[in-house]
Short mmCIF file of C-alpha atoms in Angstrom, two decimals:
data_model
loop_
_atom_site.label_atom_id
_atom_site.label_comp_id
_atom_site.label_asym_id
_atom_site.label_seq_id
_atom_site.Cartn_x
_atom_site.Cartn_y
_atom_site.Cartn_z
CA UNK A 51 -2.64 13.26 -21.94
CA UNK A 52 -5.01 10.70 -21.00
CA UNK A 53 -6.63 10.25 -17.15
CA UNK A 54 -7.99 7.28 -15.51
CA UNK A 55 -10.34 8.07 -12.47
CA UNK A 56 -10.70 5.03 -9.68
CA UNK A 57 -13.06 4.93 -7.25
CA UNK A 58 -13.09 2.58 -4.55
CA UNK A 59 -14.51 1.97 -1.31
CA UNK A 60 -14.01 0.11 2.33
CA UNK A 61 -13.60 -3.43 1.28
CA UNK A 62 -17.35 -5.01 2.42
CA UNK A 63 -19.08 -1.69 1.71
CA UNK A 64 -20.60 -0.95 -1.47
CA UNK A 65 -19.44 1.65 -4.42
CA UNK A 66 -22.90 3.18 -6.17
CA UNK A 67 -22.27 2.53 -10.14
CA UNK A 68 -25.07 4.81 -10.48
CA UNK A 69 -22.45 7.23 -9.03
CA UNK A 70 -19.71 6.29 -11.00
CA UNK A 71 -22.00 6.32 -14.13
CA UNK A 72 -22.79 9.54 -12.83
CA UNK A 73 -19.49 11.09 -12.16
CA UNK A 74 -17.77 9.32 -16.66
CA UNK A 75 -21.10 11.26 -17.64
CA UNK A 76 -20.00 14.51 -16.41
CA UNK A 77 -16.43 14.41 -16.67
CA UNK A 78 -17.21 12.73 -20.20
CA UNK A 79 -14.96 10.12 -19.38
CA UNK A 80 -14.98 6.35 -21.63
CA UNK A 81 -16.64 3.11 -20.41
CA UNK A 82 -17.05 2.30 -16.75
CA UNK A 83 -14.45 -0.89 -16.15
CA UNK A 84 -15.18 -2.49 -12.90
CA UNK A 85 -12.03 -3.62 -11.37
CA UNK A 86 -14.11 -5.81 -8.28
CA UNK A 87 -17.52 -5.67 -8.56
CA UNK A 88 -19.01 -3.49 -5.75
CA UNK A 89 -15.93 -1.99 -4.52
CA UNK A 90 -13.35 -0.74 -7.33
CA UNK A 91 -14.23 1.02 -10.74
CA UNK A 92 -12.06 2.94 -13.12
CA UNK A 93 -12.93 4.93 -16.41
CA UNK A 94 -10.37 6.72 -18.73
CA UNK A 95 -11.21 10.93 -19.12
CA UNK A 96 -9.32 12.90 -21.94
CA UNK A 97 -8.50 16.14 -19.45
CA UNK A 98 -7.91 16.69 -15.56
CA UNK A 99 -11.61 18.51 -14.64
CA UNK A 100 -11.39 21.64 -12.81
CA UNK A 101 -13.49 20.68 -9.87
CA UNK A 102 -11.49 17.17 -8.80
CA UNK A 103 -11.15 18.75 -5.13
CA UNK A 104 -14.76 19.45 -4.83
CA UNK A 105 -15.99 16.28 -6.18
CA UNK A 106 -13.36 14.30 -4.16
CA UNK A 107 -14.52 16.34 -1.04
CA UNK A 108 -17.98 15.39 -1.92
CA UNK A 109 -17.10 11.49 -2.43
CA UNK A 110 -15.15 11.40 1.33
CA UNK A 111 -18.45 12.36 2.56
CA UNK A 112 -19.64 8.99 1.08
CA UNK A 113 -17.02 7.06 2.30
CA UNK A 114 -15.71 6.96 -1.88
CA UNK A 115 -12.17 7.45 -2.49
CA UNK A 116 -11.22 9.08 -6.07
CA UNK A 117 -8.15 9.08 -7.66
CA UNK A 118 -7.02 10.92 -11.49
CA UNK A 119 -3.53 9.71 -12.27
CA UNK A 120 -2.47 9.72 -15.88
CA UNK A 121 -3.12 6.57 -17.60
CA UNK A 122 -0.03 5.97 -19.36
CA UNK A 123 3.11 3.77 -17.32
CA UNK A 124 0.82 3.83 -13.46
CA UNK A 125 1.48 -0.10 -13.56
CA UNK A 126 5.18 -0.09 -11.46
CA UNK A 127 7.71 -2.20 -11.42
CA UNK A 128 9.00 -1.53 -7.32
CA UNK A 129 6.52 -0.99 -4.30
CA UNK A 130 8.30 1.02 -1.97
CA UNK A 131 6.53 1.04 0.96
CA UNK A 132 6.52 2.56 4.98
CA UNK A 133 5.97 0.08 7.70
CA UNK A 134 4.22 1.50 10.84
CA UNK A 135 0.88 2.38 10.42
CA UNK A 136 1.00 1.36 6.89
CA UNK A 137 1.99 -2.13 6.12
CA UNK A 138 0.97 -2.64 9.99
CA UNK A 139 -1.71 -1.06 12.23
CA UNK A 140 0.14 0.32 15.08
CA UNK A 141 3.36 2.14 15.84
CA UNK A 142 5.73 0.11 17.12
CA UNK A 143 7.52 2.55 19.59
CA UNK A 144 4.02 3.33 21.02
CA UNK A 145 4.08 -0.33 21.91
CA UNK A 146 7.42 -0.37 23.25
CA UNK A 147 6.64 2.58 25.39
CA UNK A 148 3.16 0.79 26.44
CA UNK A 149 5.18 -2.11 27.81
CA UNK A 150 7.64 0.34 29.57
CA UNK A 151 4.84 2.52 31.00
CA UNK A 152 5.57 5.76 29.15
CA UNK A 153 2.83 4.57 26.29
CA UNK A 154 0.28 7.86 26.40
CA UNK A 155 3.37 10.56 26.34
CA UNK A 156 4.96 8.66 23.83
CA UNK A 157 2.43 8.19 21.35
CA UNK A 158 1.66 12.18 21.37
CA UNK A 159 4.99 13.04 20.12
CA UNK A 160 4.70 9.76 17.62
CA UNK A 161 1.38 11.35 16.62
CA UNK A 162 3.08 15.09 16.38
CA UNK A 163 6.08 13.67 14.71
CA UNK A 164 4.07 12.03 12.13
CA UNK A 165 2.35 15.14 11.16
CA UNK A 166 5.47 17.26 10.72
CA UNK A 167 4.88 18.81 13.78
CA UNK A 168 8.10 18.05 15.58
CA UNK A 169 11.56 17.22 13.99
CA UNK A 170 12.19 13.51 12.89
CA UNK A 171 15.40 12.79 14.74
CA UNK A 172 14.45 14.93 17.53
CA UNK A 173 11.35 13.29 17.89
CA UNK A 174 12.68 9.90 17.33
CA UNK A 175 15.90 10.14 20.06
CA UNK A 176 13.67 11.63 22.54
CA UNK A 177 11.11 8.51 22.91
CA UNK A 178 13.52 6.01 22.40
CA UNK A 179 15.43 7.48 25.51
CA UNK A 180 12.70 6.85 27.38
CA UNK A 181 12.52 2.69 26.60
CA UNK A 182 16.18 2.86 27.91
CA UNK A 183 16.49 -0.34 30.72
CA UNK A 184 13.39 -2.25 29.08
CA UNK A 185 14.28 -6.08 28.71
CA UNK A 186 15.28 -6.67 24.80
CA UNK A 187 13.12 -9.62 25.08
CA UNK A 188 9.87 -7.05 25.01
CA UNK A 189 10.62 -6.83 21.58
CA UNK A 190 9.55 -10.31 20.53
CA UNK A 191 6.97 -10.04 22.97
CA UNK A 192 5.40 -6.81 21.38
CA UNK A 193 5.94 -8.45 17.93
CA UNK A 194 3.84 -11.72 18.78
CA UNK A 195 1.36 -9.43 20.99
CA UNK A 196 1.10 -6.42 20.17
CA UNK A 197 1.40 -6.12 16.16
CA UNK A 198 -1.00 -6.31 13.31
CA UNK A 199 -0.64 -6.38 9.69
CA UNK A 200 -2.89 -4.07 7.45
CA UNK A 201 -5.64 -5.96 5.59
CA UNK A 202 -4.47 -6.61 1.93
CA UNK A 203 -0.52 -6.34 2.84
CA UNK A 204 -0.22 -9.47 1.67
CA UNK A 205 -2.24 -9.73 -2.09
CA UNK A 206 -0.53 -6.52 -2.89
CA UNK A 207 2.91 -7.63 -2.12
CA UNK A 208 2.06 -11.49 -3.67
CA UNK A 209 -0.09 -9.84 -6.80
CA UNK A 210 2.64 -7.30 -7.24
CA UNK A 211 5.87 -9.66 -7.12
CA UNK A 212 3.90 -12.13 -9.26
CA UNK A 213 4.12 -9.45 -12.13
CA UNK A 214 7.90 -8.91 -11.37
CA UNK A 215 8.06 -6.00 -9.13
CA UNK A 216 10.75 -5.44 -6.04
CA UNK A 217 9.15 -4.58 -3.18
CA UNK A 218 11.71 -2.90 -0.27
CA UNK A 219 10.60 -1.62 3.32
CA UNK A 220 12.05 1.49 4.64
CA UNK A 221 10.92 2.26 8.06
CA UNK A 222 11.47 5.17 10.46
CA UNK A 223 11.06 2.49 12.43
CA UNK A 224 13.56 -0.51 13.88
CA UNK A 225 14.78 -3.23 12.14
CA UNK A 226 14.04 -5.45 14.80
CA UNK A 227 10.10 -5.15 13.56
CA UNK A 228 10.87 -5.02 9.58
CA UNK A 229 12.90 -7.67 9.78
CA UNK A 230 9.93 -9.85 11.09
CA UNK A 231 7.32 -7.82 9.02
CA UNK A 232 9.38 -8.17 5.94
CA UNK A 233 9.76 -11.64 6.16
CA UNK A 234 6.16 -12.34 6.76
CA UNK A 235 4.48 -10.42 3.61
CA UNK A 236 7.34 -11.28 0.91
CA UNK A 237 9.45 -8.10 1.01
CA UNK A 238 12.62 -8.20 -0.82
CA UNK A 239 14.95 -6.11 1.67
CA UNK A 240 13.66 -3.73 4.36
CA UNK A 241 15.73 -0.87 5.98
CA UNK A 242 14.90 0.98 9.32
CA UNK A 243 16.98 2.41 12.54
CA UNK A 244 18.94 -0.15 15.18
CA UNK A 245 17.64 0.11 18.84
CA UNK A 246 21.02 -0.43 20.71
CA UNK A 247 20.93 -3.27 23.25
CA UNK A 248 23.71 -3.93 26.11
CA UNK A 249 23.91 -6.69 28.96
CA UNK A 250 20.38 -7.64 27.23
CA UNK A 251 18.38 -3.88 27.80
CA UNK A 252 17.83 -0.98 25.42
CA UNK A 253 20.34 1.32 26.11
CA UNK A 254 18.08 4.76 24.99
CA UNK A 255 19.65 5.05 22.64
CA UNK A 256 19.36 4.28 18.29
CA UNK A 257 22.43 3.48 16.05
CA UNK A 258 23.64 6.74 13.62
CA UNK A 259 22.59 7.90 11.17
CA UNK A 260 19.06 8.68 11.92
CA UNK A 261 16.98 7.13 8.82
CA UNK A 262 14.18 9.68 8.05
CA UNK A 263 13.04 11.68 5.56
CA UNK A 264 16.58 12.45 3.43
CA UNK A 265 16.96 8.69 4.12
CA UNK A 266 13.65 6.90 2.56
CA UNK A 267 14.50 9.53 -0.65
CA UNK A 268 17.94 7.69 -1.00
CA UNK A 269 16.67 4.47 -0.95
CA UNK A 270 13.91 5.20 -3.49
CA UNK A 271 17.29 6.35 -5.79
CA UNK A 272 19.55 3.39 -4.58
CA UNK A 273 16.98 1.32 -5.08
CA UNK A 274 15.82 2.46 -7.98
CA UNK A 275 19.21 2.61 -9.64
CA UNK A 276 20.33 -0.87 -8.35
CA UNK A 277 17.83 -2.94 -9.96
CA UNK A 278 18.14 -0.45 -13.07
CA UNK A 279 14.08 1.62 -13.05
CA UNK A 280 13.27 5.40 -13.21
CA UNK A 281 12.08 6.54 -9.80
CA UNK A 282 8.73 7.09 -12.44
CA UNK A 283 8.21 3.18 -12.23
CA UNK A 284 7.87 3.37 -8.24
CA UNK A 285 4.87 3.17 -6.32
CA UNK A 286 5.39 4.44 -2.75
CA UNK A 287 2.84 4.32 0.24
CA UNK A 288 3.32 6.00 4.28
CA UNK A 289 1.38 7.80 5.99
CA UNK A 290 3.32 10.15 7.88
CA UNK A 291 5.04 13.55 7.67
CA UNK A 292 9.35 11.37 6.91
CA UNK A 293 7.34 9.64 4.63
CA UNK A 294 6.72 12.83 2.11
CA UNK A 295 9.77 13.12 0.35
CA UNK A 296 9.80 9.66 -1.30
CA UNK A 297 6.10 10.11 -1.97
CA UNK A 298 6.83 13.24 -4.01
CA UNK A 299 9.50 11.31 -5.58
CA UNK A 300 7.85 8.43 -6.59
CA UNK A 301 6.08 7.81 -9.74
CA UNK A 302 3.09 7.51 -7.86
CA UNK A 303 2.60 8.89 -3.74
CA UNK A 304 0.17 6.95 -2.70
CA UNK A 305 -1.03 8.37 1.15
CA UNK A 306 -2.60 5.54 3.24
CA UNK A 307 -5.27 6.79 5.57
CA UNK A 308 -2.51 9.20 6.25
CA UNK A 309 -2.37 12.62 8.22
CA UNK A 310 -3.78 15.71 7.92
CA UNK A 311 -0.98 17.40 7.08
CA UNK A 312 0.41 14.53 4.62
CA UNK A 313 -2.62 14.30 2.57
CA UNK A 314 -2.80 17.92 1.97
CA UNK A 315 0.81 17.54 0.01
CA UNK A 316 -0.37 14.15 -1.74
CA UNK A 317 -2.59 13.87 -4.98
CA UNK A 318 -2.99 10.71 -4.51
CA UNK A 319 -4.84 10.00 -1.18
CA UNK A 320 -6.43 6.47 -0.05
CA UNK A 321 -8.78 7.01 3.38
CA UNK A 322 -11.08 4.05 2.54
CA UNK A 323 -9.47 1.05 0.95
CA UNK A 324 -7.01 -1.17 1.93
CA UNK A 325 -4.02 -1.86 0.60
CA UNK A 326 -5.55 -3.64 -2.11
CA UNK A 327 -6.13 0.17 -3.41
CA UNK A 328 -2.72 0.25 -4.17
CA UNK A 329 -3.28 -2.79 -6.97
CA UNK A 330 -6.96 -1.38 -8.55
CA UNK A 331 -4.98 2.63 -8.94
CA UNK A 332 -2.49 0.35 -10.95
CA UNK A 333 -5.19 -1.20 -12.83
CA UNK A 334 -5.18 -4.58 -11.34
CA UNK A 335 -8.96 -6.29 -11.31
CA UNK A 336 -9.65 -8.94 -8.17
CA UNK A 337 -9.58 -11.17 -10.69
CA UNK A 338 -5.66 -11.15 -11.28
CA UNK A 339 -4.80 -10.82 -7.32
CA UNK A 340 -3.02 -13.52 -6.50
#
C-alpha cells in the first residue's frame, strides 16, 4: 500500500521545506508536492515508518502537523462534520449559560463532557436544566453576539461541494444554532437536539431522543446509504469525546484541535491548521479552493 505524508502549519506561519525535504529523505518517500506554498506539503512513502509517533511528537513541538493516510480513495465524496468548537469557535450552551449567569459551572461539565469524562446525555440534560426560564429570544441574541465561525469553514465546504460532495451537520448541539450555521457555510442538512420552549422561555428541558454518540454513527450510515457512498468515502471532523464513534467510522477521522482524550483514539489529528487542513489531507492545492 502506498502513504502520503502532509504537513501543514498555522495558516500565516511558515512550514520549513528544508524539513520536509528532510523528513521524504528519511522516510524515502517520492517528490515533495507543495499543496500552498509555505504552509501545506505532501510526498507519497511506499510503507508506514515505525517511528510516525515520535516524529509527529517532534513536529507538534514546531507547531507542524503530520499526517500518513493511505494514498489511494482519501479524496471523499461527503464531509460530515461536528458543529461546536469545530465548524464554530465556541460552545453554544456555554453561551447560553453565560447569558443566564450559570456560564463558568456550565462550561466545566461542557469541557468534562467533551473529553469523555462525564456521560453525554447526562451531561447534556443537566446544563440545559439550568437555562430553564431564559427568554427564547437569547438565542438569536447569542447567535448574532456571541458566535464565530472557524477560519476556512467556508473554502472547505465551497471547494468541497464544488467537486460534488454532501456535506451534513450533526451537532450535539441545538438546532436552533445549526440551522443558522448550516445555512451560512453551504451545508446540505444539519441535525442536532431541540431546546423546548413554552409561553416564549426554555423550559430545561431538550426534546427525546438525546442525539450523541450512537446518534452521529447513524447518520454517517443514513447518510451514507441515502445518497448511495461507503462510509470509506466520508470525511468526518469534531473535536470532542460524542464525536468518536463517527470518526472511527469514517473513511477518514479527522480530530480538529480536539481533546486530549480524543486525539489519543484518532490517527488523524489537526492542532495547527484550519479547516482548510481538511482539503490539503485530501490532496487539494490552494490553487483549486474555491
Amino acid at each position: 500500500m502506498m502513504y502520503v505524508a502532509t504537513l501543514l502549519v498555522k495558516p500565516g506561519t511558515r512550514l520549513d521545506g528544508a524539513l520536509v525535504d528532510n523528513l521524504r529523505n528519511a522516510w524515502g518517500g517520492g517528490d515533495v508536492q507543495w499543496l500552498a506554498i509555505d504552509e501545506a506539503a505532501e510526498f507519497a512513502t511506499p510503507t508506514k515508518p515505525d517511528n510516525l509517533w515520535d516524529v509527529w511528537q517532534d513536529l507538534q513541538k514546531q507547531g507542524v502537523d503530520l499526517v500518513l493516510q493511505p494514498r489511494a480513495g482519501r479524496r471523499k465524496k461527503m464531509l460530515l462534520a461536528d458543529m461546536d468548537s469545530t465548524m464554530i469557535q465556541q460552545e453554544c450552551i456555554d453561551e447560553l449559560a453565560a447569558e443566564a449567569g450559570v456560564g463558568e459551572h456550565v462550561a466545566g461539565i461542557t469541557a468534562r463532557a467533551m473529553n469523555g469524562e462525564l456521560d453525554f446525555e447526562a451531561a447534556l440534560d443537566e446544563r440545559v436544566a439550568l437555562l430553564a426560564g431564559l427568554d427564547a429570544a437569547v438565542i438569536e441574541h447569542v447567535l448574532n453576539t456571541r458566535i464565530d465561525l472557524m477560519p476556512g469553514g467556508k473554502t472547505l465546504l465551497a471547494t468541497m461541494k464544488a467537486n460534488g460532495a454532501y456535506a451534513a451537520l450533526v451537532s450535539g448541539g441545538f438546532t436552533a444554532f445549526t440551522a443558522a450555521v448550516a445555512a451560512t457555510l453551504g451545508f446540505d442538512e444539519n441535525r442536532a437536539n431541540t431546546l423546548l420552549i413554552e409561553d416564549g422561555k426554555l423550559t430545561g428541558r431538550a426534546a427525546r431522543p438525546i442525539l450523541g454518540r450512537e446518534a452521529k454513527i447513524e447518520a454517517l450510515n443514513d447518510i451514507s446509504a441515502r445518497i448511495g457512498i461507503s462510509a470509506a468515502e466520508v470525511i468526518a471532523v469534531g473535536d470532542g469525546a460524542n464525536d468518536l464513534g463517527m470518526l472511527g467510522l469514517a473513511g477518514t477521522g479527522v480530530a480538529l484541535h480536539a481533546k486530549p482524550s480524543v486525539q489519543a483514539q484518532c490517527d488523524v489529528r489537526v492542532n495547527f491548521g484550519d479547516l482548510t487542513a481538511l482539503l490539503f489531507l485530501q490532496g487539494y492545492g490552494r490553487d483549486a479552493f474555491v
